[in-house]
Amino acid sequence: MTTETKFSVALFGAGRIGHVHAKNIADHQLTQLKYVIDPNQTAAQQLARTYGAQVVTEEKALEDATVDAIVVASATPTHADLLERGLLANKAVFCEKPIDLSISRVNDCLSAVLGASAPLFLGFNRRFDPAVAEMKRRITAGEIGDLELVTVVSKDPGALPIEYLKVSGGMFRDMTIHDFDMARFILGEEIVSVTAMASTLTDESIMKIGDIDTAVVTMQTATGRIAVITNSRRASFGYDQRVEAHGSGGTLRTENVAISNLVQETEAGVRREKPQFFFLDRYQQSYRNEWDHFVRVLAGQENPSPTGEDGRRALLLAEAAYASWKSNKVAYVDYELEAAQ
Amino acid sequence: MTTETKFSVALFGAGRIGHVHAKNIADHQLTQLKYVIDPNQTAAQQLARTYGAQVVTEEKALEDATVDAIVVASATPTHADLLERGLLANKAVFCEKPIDLSISRVNDCLSAVLGASAPLFLGFNRRFDPAVAEMKRRITAGEIGDLELVTVVSKDPGALPIEYLKVSGGMFRDMTIHDFDMARFILGEEIVSVTAMASTLTDESIMKIGDIDTAVVTMQTATGRIAVITNSRRASFGYDQRVEAHGSGGTLRTENVAISNLVQETEAGVRREKPQFFFLDRYQQSYRNEWDHFVRVLAGQENPSPTGEDGRRALLLAEAAYASWKSNKVAYVDYELEAAQ
Amino acid sequence: MTTETKFSVALFGAGRIGHVHAKNIADHQLTQLKYVIDPNQTAAQQLARTYGAQVVTEEKALEDATVDAIVVASATPTHADLLERGLLANKAVFCEKPIDLSISRVNDCLSAVLGASAPLFLGFNRRFDPAVAEMKRRITAGEIGDLELVTVVSKDPGALPIEYLKVSGGMFRDMTIHDFDMARFILGEEIVSVTAMASTLTDESIMKIGDIDTAVVTMQTATGRIAVITNSRRASFGYDQRVEAHGSGGTLRTENVAISNLVQETEAGVRREKPQFFFLDRYQQSYRNEWDHFVRVLAGQENPSPTGEDGRRALLLAEAAYASWKSNKVAYVDYELEAAQ
Amino acid sequence: MTTETKFSVALFGAGRIGHVHAKNIADHQLTQLKYVIDPNQTAAQQLARTYGAQVVTEEKALEDATVDAIVVASATPTHADLLERGLLANKAVFCEKPIDLSISRVNDCLSAVLGASAPLFLGFNRRFDPAVAEMKRRITAGEIGDLELVTVVSKDPGALPIEYLKVSGGMFRDMTIHDFDMARFILGEEIVSVTAMASTLTDESIMKIGDIDTAVVTMQTATGRIAVITNSRRASFGYDQRVEAHGSGGTLRTENVAISNLVQETEAGVRREKPQFFFLDRYQQSYRNEWDHFVRVLAGQENPSPTGEDGRRALLLAEAAYASWKSNKVAYVDYELEAAQ
């Protein structure tokens, strides 16, 4: 019988998304969950027990030389700090988005780890959706010729609690951030200018905290490619997540994933099932594929993608969207790390 | 046996779109094609003979008191003049879009006919597409709650001859004009601000004449509703024409109409037929329904819709789109007829 | 100006299907409707007037040497007689299905016209549906390899009046006849054996007249290809008409044609429009394409297909289905014209 | 901290399907995999290690009073014996289909365990497909009125090894058995008569072993409901598994599940992804739901369904299909357990 070598992983955060990663770590043949760290001891214990892991302190996890990688799935304000400490401790880092809601904190953080030799992966999981990944592969293979237009439709299934929204950083930083990354990923060329129109239509309490819930953001690259994002905080029928790429030779688009493929035909019409409602159901496979990629990064077979820099650039686009929205003008994006500091 | 009374129609223009209207006039139980007028005598004769009509001069047609209605399907520069003369001769006017490519000419024209008692209908035929008409009916009936976002995708199946484009007035006035009308129709509330991003990506010769071929236009109403139009002059796979309305209670969207409902499943994938390629095929039913509406206008059963004023407002949106594109700022729209003069 | 030569057509039958053919005859550049013949003089006059035709007697129409073709769209019991007289008068014959409900009458009729030089076309219009015609073209081109299984789903949108059903010849002869022809057309190989299971489920009055309303018929060719027909007299949601061909290299299938391509997504699900309900709407294009084919037959450019013999063979399959259903055994089909007499 | 009580499970069979069940057992909060039994010791050890189970002998597993349930996922010839021994040892039994390929052995087996108090579940997993389960729920709820016609399309993605086919019991017993169960499940009324037409078209070697690969089976219930199964051993494009229920008030149907929801539109047509190819991918969720049901059976919350008797009846339908095919007659089914012995 052969000895199996597995990468040892410490997981920070035993909440909803922590559970997703814990299961994927345990299910993967090449990784094992060694430590769970969470200020909520009960949650940490419960998750650790399910997968045969130990509950330890942050310090213990980061000092343990046998830990190969850390997964940062804790509260947003802790991300940048853990990311820095993990990389400086020479551990591969899988960090949930965002690095931070403040662009200056993100700039500082990424400057601090510029020389780190361990890899940093940022969890924009939607790139790993099978349909999106295959779309990107076909665009790269030239199957729709020269890319010209990218359309991202992204609507949440329903209003989030106002307490969550208050600390979310605002819709562009909290929700559209995924779509900015998607636009960058599909375009394959850097965005130079951004315009945004936004409204608050779904809930008066969102207006009271100065946030928005409905928006269209349009972006352009240096060669004139255009991307457009359509957002709403509330699609009453389910999670509405579609991407469309239009090129000189055709288009590629993803459709929503239905709860099941049942069709009912009656006098009332032809009724199909609604899209999946909950993002953890909808992107279950994406989270799994994302972990597969990270394991190949650990094995030295692939470079991490998206990286921390991708996270920073998506946040810069969110900043530009706010700037355009507030000034009623096109906003231009400067990606220089120093310039931004 | 009863005597059938039919409305007598004079058709200006024996070109492609003239043929469409001639057939619909002839097919309708309550209308007959009496006159065909076209500087190209051969074309006029051929079309007239097919439907038992006569070829006459403009003057003859406009002076004949038995003519109930005129259809203006001639070259664009003649529209405003014929529209004016027709209404002043007390004939109902069915005018193909646009009234004119110049907003000042349109303003003058509509000012001149302000007191006319005969009805004026403007041929934005897409409002009469069965799916679009039913979408509008359901929105009005409240089936998707409060409307929040309207998305119009509109892509031509292929590049038009550069000679056509040179005199087209530019993409926003020639092509997007349909989408501006669609956005206004579906929104049901006036647009107050417009932003546009545009590029020339499909053909260098379009760049040489200073025109664009790819654009995203975003618009907002006073209550914050947002509409977005995505345009390309070239969708290699067919005519791409979709509308989507998102409301507090759900969405309504139209899908492209395929050549046929044949599906082929092989190792290469599941292949369906392409969308219909040619706008006269795609909107055949719309032209028919549009004529049905115009006959009900003639019979005093309905008011014309869209009207000349709808045509003017769509053109104002095109002007605003150009203003935004050139200034990199949001452009605000002023609909006052006097103010615009 | 050139002289247009058009084929002169006499139309027998001014009912519902007569109207369809009259319009297609008039719309076609190469045909003109000369005569309308119908025992109902009012119906005949009305139809004739619409298209500038004359109402005449059967004799007049058949004796007029300038008549190139007759269309038999009269009551079923008159078909065989008119078909015979037309062909013997050397006129091309377009005959609506069926030639007759009695196989012996069909045999006699086709024997009587065996030597006729004028072409005989039988109106199984579904072969001319764009999706079906393209399916056949691709099968013939080998796009799904060797054909193995053909599935025909055919359901009427709703119960027909019992008075109609009483004289219909029974479901297999009246309704399934179309599907037998479809199975033969798609298979491209003669059927040798038939089994049928049938029930009366939709309406007790159908049971009282000894007819059926629900059935599955399975057929096999000499090389083992299998075709299966699924029938119901009542699909509450619309006209359900699908064909599927399975081969060694893949499948081809047609889907129902929806009233429009509107989609509504709400908490209640994703609702699409129902299939078209009425066969004259659903098969409008098929009737048009069928007439185009018949004109090419008149012009000597194509051989008629389907022919009278195709009509006879479809009826033989209906006879076999009855035989199998009544005997609870496989029924074998003998196509010999003499043998059948 | 609370003590978790989990049901202890012994798994017979460490092959492909054994792996599926092992994972579901381990993933479920209320079950744990205690023992793995397989003549292939390496396979048994590997599977056991993954989930922290032990490899033991059949005897050990069946004698251990702490084992609550056994899963029979071993080679087909061992099923009946293990099922008997398990039930007689008072363990709940989850048995993969079939109980046996011989109807007399099945009869003997079920007779032997008639008095057993432990529950017996037979793994017709397709009943647990989310779309199928929801279809059944809606039929029961009356959403399509009185059921009239059931259509099952079932095609394997590709030829199986001839060595497998030789011992498979023949297509009706090996593959169609799932469809017989599906027909019974959806019909909700016992089938009384069966006709079958079959061919060997995909592979000559199948003909040599006397088996078939293409068939249509039609069945009828006492009240006249009809079900039809269409089978092929080879759908080149993927796993083709569809069910359709037609009732007086409408239809319900399931569509194939695509690999992803990516759509590509080019001049070559509109291309969607193929159906999932491998049954373990396609029915992953069904296996999971099936296990959830079995756990509720263990907890005394539900009765097992399908049962061993359902397995016997599906096999009786396979026997009837062979009888009909060989005799060219309708075959009638007698479900009496004594009569069949």
XYZ file of C-alpha atoms in Angstrom, chain D residues 15-313:
299
model
C -17.116 -1.386 -7.510
C -18.351 1.644 -9.377
C -21.806 1.749 -7.856
C -20.411 0.792 -4.456
C -18.318 3.964 -4.530
C -21.425 6.046 -5.195
C -23.258 4.579 -2.228
C -20.205 4.771 0.048
C -19.895 8.507 -0.540
C -23.609 9.101 0.043
C -23.538 7.036 3.231
C -20.557 9.012 4.506
C -21.995 12.386 3.501
C -25.311 11.777 5.266
C -25.500 13.094 8.815
C -27.421 10.055 10.039
C -25.427 7.184 8.521
C -21.910 5.873 8.785
C -20.163 3.285 6.684
C -19.008 0.572 9.049
C -18.071 -2.347 6.826
C -17.071 -2.913 3.220
C -17.301 -6.441 1.798
C -15.902 -7.378 -1.592
C -14.087 -10.456 -2.977
C -11.614 -7.946 -4.459
C -9.682 -7.172 -1.281
C -7.707 -4.282 -2.754
C -10.857 -2.527 -3.905
C -12.493 -3.179 -0.546
C -9.499 -1.835 1.418
C -9.215 1.291 -0.689
C -12.874 2.162 -0.376
C -12.981 1.359 3.333
C -9.950 3.536 4.067
C -11.430 6.561 2.297
C -14.420 6.564 4.619
C -12.930 5.130 7.780
C -14.685 1.751 7.431
C -13.442 -1.797 8.008
C -13.099 -4.640 5.542
C -14.802 -7.772 6.858
C -16.323 -11.032 5.655
C -19.972 -11.410 4.662
C -20.579 -13.452 7.769
C -19.054 -10.890 10.091
C -21.121 -8.113 8.603
C -24.374 -10.036 8.734
C -23.793 -11.327 12.256
C -22.883 -7.939 13.749
C -25.949 -6.828 15.695
C -24.858 -3.185 15.525
C -25.246 -3.151 11.755
C -28.590 -1.527 10.992
C -28.631 -1.869 7.249
C -26.877 -3.512 4.366
C -26.409 -2.164 0.870
C -26.256 -4.842 -1.808
C -24.146 -3.392 -4.611
C -22.246 -6.553 -5.453
C -22.382 -8.651 -8.629
C -25.919 -9.404 -9.842
C -25.857 -13.179 -9.132
C -25.230 -12.482 -5.438
C -28.143 -10.063 -4.931
C -30.938 -12.505 -4.092
C -28.850 -14.437 -1.620
C -27.577 -11.362 0.241
C -31.038 -9.830 0.256
C -32.458 -12.974 1.872
C -29.676 -13.283 4.426
C -29.832 -9.607 5.280
C -33.575 -9.548 5.861
C -33.481 -12.781 7.818
C -30.733 -11.243 9.985
C -33.233 -8.448 10.594
C -31.266 -5.790 8.769
C -32.841 -3.200 6.530
C -31.817 -3.991 2.969
C -31.007 -1.539 0.187
C -30.632 -3.761 -2.889
C -29.383 -2.617 -6.268
C -31.526 -3.791 -9.159
C -32.083 -6.495 -10.261
C -32.903 -8.959 -7.490
C -32.037 -11.603 -10.051
C -32.230 -12.056 -13.808
C -34.353 -15.189 -13.356
C -37.992 -14.576 -12.495
C -38.264 -17.927 -10.688
C -35.298 -17.055 -8.467
C -36.905 -13.678 -7.753
C -40.180 -15.383 -6.895
C -38.419 -17.794 -4.568
C -36.451 -15.044 -2.927
C -39.425 -12.804 -2.267
C -41.486 -15.750 -1.040
C -38.697 -16.605 1.383
C -38.677 -13.140 2.942
C -42.432 -12.548 2.955
C -42.617 -12.463 6.727
C -39.489 -10.408 7.329
C -40.020 -7.371 9.495
C -37.019 -5.402 8.255
C -37.674 -3.167 5.260
C -36.530 -3.970 1.717
C -35.768 -1.155 -0.711
C -34.931 -1.754 -4.370
C -32.653 0.762 -6.031
C -34.569 2.001 -9.057
C -32.800 5.291 -8.600
C -34.470 7.147 -11.476
C -37.638 7.577 -9.459
C -35.526 9.944 -7.322
C -34.387 12.179 -10.149
C -35.614 15.647 -9.077
C -37.525 16.216 -12.323
C -39.147 12.763 -12.237
C -40.076 13.018 -8.561
C -41.628 16.434 -9.115
C -43.470 15.101 -12.200
C -44.966 12.312 -10.088
C -45.915 14.782 -7.367
C -47.747 16.993 -9.855
C -49.565 14.096 -11.497
C -50.727 12.916 -8.082
C -51.808 16.477 -7.302
C -53.976 16.411 -10.425
C -52.080 19.129 -12.271
C -52.512 17.430 -15.647
C -55.911 15.874 -14.976
C -56.499 12.207 -15.749
C -53.382 10.467 -16.958
C -53.710 8.906 -20.416
C -50.328 8.308 -22.039
C -46.806 7.826 -20.698
C -43.751 7.951 -22.946
C -40.316 6.814 -21.800
C -37.309 7.410 -24.031
C -34.225 5.636 -22.808
C -31.037 5.365 -24.816
C -27.609 4.454 -23.607
C -24.772 6.665 -24.723
C -22.839 3.888 -26.338
C -22.359 0.212 -26.869
C -21.368 -1.807 -23.835
C -18.661 -4.506 -23.985
C -19.988 -7.710 -25.487
C -18.682 -9.616 -22.440
C -21.001 -7.535 -20.267
C -23.941 -8.027 -22.618
C -23.481 -11.815 -22.650
C -24.316 -12.056 -18.950
C -26.709 -9.125 -18.819
C -29.881 -11.158 -19.199
C -30.725 -9.352 -22.448
C -31.719 -5.755 -23.100
C -35.256 -5.970 -21.676
C -34.008 -7.408 -18.363
C -30.845 -5.326 -18.104
C -31.718 -1.899 -19.494
C -35.452 -1.666 -20.177
C -36.062 -2.857 -16.610
C -35.505 0.753 -15.472
C -38.072 1.927 -17.997
C -40.615 -0.694 -16.970
C -40.297 0.577 -13.429
C -40.575 4.172 -14.636
C -43.718 3.329 -16.639
C -45.276 1.626 -13.599
C -44.260 4.484 -11.301
C -45.676 7.230 -13.514
C -48.799 5.302 -14.568
C -49.811 4.564 -11.001
C -51.934 1.698 -12.303
C -50.894 -1.859 -13.056
C -50.044 -2.828 -16.630
C -52.030 -5.754 -18.017
C -50.781 -6.195 -21.577
C -47.524 -5.723 -23.431
C -46.406 -5.666 -27.072
C -42.808 -5.400 -28.170
C -41.044 -4.825 -31.463
C -37.289 -5.168 -31.440
C -34.274 -5.160 -33.749
C -30.526 -5.479 -33.649
C -29.123 -2.524 -35.540
C -26.147 -1.046 -33.737
C -23.664 -3.888 -33.636
C -23.448 -7.275 -35.334
C -21.859 -8.884 -32.298
C -25.068 -8.220 -30.380
C -26.951 -10.177 -33.021
C -24.523 -13.059 -32.613
C -25.341 -13.439 -28.931
C -29.062 -13.311 -29.736
C -29.667 -10.006 -28.047
C -31.411 -6.861 -29.303
C -30.383 -3.207 -29.147
C -33.360 -1.237 -30.455
C -36.957 -1.671 -29.348
C -40.348 -0.163 -28.793
C -42.539 -1.641 -26.056
C -46.178 -0.619 -25.658
C -48.258 -1.403 -22.601
C -51.843 -0.942 -21.480
C -53.563 -0.804 -18.111
C -57.011 -2.122 -17.254
C -58.586 1.311 -17.684
C -56.908 1.809 -21.058
C -53.973 4.009 -20.153
C -51.072 3.419 -22.508
C -47.334 3.599 -21.904
C -44.649 3.326 -24.553
C -40.915 2.797 -24.129
C -38.399 3.593 -26.854
C -34.964 2.060 -26.410
C -31.626 2.085 -28.103
C -28.309 0.815 -26.804
C -26.528 3.687 -28.548
C -27.311 7.409 -28.618
C -24.071 8.764 -30.039
C -24.530 12.202 -28.466
C -24.986 11.221 -24.837
C -27.316 9.656 -22.367
C -30.875 10.169 -23.651
C -33.371 9.814 -20.818
C -36.753 11.477 -21.104
C -40.170 10.832 -19.629
C -43.439 12.363 -20.758
C -46.865 12.104 -19.150
C -49.937 13.194 -21.073
C -53.199 13.811 -19.260
C -56.594 15.282 -19.898
C -55.345 18.632 -18.631
C -51.873 18.836 -20.130
C -48.470 17.180 -20.217
C -45.403 16.964 -18.054
C -42.049 16.054 -19.541
C -38.427 15.934 -18.523
C -35.651 17.077 -20.813
C -32.095 15.814 -20.890
C -29.565 17.489 -18.617
C -26.820 19.253 -20.554
C -23.154 19.273 -19.586
C -23.475 23.030 -19.169
C -25.788 25.861 -20.180
C -23.405 27.342 -22.728
C -24.832 28.408 -26.095
C -22.753 29.262 -29.159
C -24.293 31.101 -32.088
C -22.311 31.221 -35.300
C -22.917 30.871 -39.001
C -22.937 27.114 -38.407
C -26.046 27.375 -36.243
C -26.924 27.608 -32.587
C -24.949 25.035 -30.663
C -25.773 23.891 -27.178
C -23.920 21.412 -25.036
C -24.635 17.704 -25.257
C -26.523 15.781 -22.593
C -24.434 14.389 -19.780
C -22.872 11.189 -21.035
C -22.306 8.984 -18.013
C -25.154 7.646 -15.890
C -23.297 8.258 -12.627
C -23.014 11.960 -13.497
C -26.546 12.186 -14.806
C -28.106 10.473 -11.793
C -25.742 11.736 -9.086
C -28.544 13.656 -7.392
C -30.927 10.684 -7.756
C -28.545 8.427 -5.888
C -28.265 11.045 -3.164
C -32.035 11.491 -2.876
C -32.506 7.733 -2.918
C -30.203 7.414 0.069
C -32.063 10.214 1.873
C -35.255 8.206 1.381
C -33.647 5.019 2.669
C -32.481 6.857 5.791
C -36.046 8.007 6.404
C -37.066 4.350 6.024
C -34.444 3.412 8.622
C -35.833 6.124 10.880
C -39.310 4.684 10.504
C -40.560 7.844 8.806
C -41.357 6.367 5.407
C -42.135 3.021 3.848
C -39.625 1.766 1.319
C -40.548 2.537 -2.263
C -39.775 0.951 -4.649
C -39.846 -2.421 -2.921
C -38.715 -5.897 -3.867
C -42.167 -6.494 -5.297
C -41.695 -3.511 -7.600
C -38.495 -5.154 -8.783
C -40.348 -8.418 -9.432
C -43.085 -6.681 -11.391
